[in-house]
Amino acid sequence: MTGTSPAVVAASRLGLTFQTNDGPVQALSNVDLTIGKGEFVSFIGPSGCGKTTLLRVIADLEKPTSGTISVNGMTPEQAREKRAYGYVFQAAALFPWRTIERNVGLPLEIMGLSKAEQAERIKRTLDLVNLSGFEKKYPWQLSGGMQQRASIARALAFDADLLLMDEPFGALDEIVRDHLNEQLLELWGRTNKTICFVTHSIPEAVYLSTRIVVMSPRPGRVSDIIESTLPKERPLDIRETPEFLAIAARVRDGLRAGHSYDD
Amino acid sequence: MSWLKPSWQAVLAIVLCVAGLALGAIAAPKVDPLVQPAGTLIYPYAATSWLIFGALLLAALISMARIPSVVEAVVLFIGAHLVAWLLIGGIAGFEGLARAPYFLLLTAAWLLGWRCVAVLSGLRPMASWARSALRLVIPAIFGAWILILWEAVTRGAGIPFILLPPPSAIGQRIASSLPVLGADVRQTIFKAVIFGYIVGSGAGFITAVLADRVPFLRRGLLPIGNMVSALPIIGVAPIMVMWFGFDWQSKAAVVIIMTFFPMLVNTVAGLAASGHMERDLMRTYASGYWQTLLKLRLPAAAPFIFNALKINSTLALIGAIVAEFFGTPVVGMGFRISTEVGRMNIDMVWAEIAVAALAGSVFYGVVALVERAVTFWHPSVRGG
Ligand SMILES: Nc1ncnc2c1ncn2[C@@H]1O[C@H](COP(=O)(O)OP(=O)(O)OP(=O)(O)O)[C@@H](O)[C@H]1O
Ligand SMILES: [Mg+2]
């Protein structure tokens, strides 16, 4: 965590407690985390450990109840108003009354881009997720995986420097997932974006990340942070190398430790 | 017996037909004062009774043979309607004299018509024009049979005109009173209903958007709107007549009161209908209130809004007609109904009812068509 580059996300002693009808739920407690520019950080942990909540706090969709957090040196709210990040939700959340191309263009319309600029970005990002030819289709005419890809295209078209992705590839088959993993790495390498990526898959986390944040539940907290020693250039078959497997084993141990804490 | 495919409707029709044959004359004879010598009886269905029995049996039997469904439907259609036409035609002059076989035959013909519709609904034609034609033909046969049974029963059993006139008499009345009916429609529908509907629904919509924006309005307005909607129209209408005069404006006021609340409630519900994730998405784009309203919440509310528009299309018509019972210039559908009932011109009342039903259906249909075009994306529309 030696931040030579300026911090994009800086959280210290961050906590969030939901007040529910059956008492308070501590979704996050004492999260200390600094994410530098150009990092690819994966969040992994059992269901309910607060991964989505952490991402939502960064995105100013949820207010922390203790601690501090800054995004690009501002409060999350200011960062959101400045359109500092793109967010890919756990579900596609496409608008059924808009065609795919107009769904991807939605953030661009809101930003008030020119028609030509919109068309150019829509085409580029739909190409990127292999959805060219489906511009005029409606979301309900596509498969679940295609819808999720369209929602990724929408976040990419937004073209913010920070990308928050909540299990974006959870609903996809292995082959498409591999392909999109490659595409995402390629995009990340090319654009120097900062990416926060939630996943349940250890190989996916290890393959993509420069850093893996292992979280554990009740209360949701960061239990381990693993730096990846893999090179930036990563062909798919890097997943068979001993180095890769060693990192995966460390992540698995971290997850186990979190789980055994429960018992 | 592979050439036979029995259907219970056809079998039952044959049974009824045979029973009718056994029970004798279709209707009682009567004395005709014009024929000499005096006291001579004349008999109904003298020439057609064998044709009726024959057509019925033949159609029922052929329909059970293994023939293409389209042919079967055509045979049934011709048989059922020929029999009905002959029965109704023959009863002219013998109203009220029908005997049991008349009703048995009528039931048998109706069963064949039923079978015909059943066969037609089973058809799955490839061509799209044939499919849309079927969508029209099936309800048309259905509606025709309501009229046929109504006509045949009122005339066969000789139901008093005051209680229920046969549809043919109502039709004649409509044809002969077109100018009056036209003036009534213009007064009631084109003035009171349309104006009240647009203003009432529009005001309900705008109020809903305001109530959604300003929380104190939501808490204050919804209960009051609720109360207004519970006001009895019978009580409101005379007051509106006092406030706004006898002409259509007072009826439009009643329509406004009636249509306002369904639109308010539905739009408020619709504006809350967009999903959390979609709203969070708009937040991440730093989208303002109006952008979110226009691009997300109103489209998501469209099914609710159209629901209100459809409810209001019928409410508006009822409101305007009933309001005219409480004072109106000497024109208007409600006025006509209330005065013609007093004069025992029941066929005119029915004529107005028919026109109101037609106008209401067209109104509803137009709204429903626009709904289909606008909310094409909604599961309830795209599924069908
Ligand atoms: N709006 C809310 N109100 C109350 N409790 C909540 C709310 N959102 C989340 N929680 C609770 O906070 C905890 C963390 O939830 P969160 O959605 O962040 O988990 P997650 O790690 O994303 O899980 P998953 O992998 O299943 O998506 C859970 O115990 C959940 O019940
Ligand atoms: Mg989650």
Tab-separated table of C-alpha atoms in Angstrom, chain B residues 23 57 62 67 78 106 113 122 124 148 152 182 200 207 212 236 244 251 254 256 275 295 308 310 312 339 353 370 372:
chain	number	residue	atom	x	y	z
B	23	LEU	CA	-92.706	-32.603	-29.513
B	57	LEU	CA	-79.156	-32.228	-38.560
B	62	ILE	CA	-71.209	-33.141	-41.374
B	67	ILE	CA	-62.975	-32.984	-42.575
B	78	ILE	CA	-73.814	-21.677	-42.224
B	106	LEU	CA	-82.696	-22.360	-30.875
B	113	GLY	CA	-72.482	-21.756	-33.148
B	122	GLY	CA	-58.401	-24.026	-32.310
B	124	ARG	CA	-53.509	-21.759	-35.863
B	148	ILE	CA	-79.697	-13.694	-31.914
B	152	ALA	CA	-85.339	-14.992	-30.649
B	182	GLY	CA	-76.071	12.576	-33.075
B	200	GLY	CA	-59.573	15.846	-14.968
B	207	THR	CA	-51.020	17.079	-9.047
B	212	ASP	CA	-44.273	13.515	-5.583
B	236	VAL	CA	-72.246	16.390	-6.488
B	244	PHE	CA	-71.828	26.038	-13.532
B	251	LYS	CA	-71.329	17.940	-16.545
B	254	VAL	CA	-68.647	16.289	-12.582
B	256	ILE	CA	-63.369	16.280	-13.746
B	275	GLY	CA	-36.697	0.032	-9.285
B	295	LYS	CA	-36.005	9.396	-18.594
B	308	ALA	CA	-56.007	5.344	-14.996
B	310	LYS	CA	-58.738	3.413	-19.220
B	312	ASN	CA	-61.385	7.191	-16.553
B	339	THR	CA	-87.299	11.762	-20.419
B	353	ILE	CA	-77.692	2.750	-24.148
B	370	VAL	CA	-52.299	4.077	-27.651
B	372	ARG	CA	-50.070	-0.763	-26.599
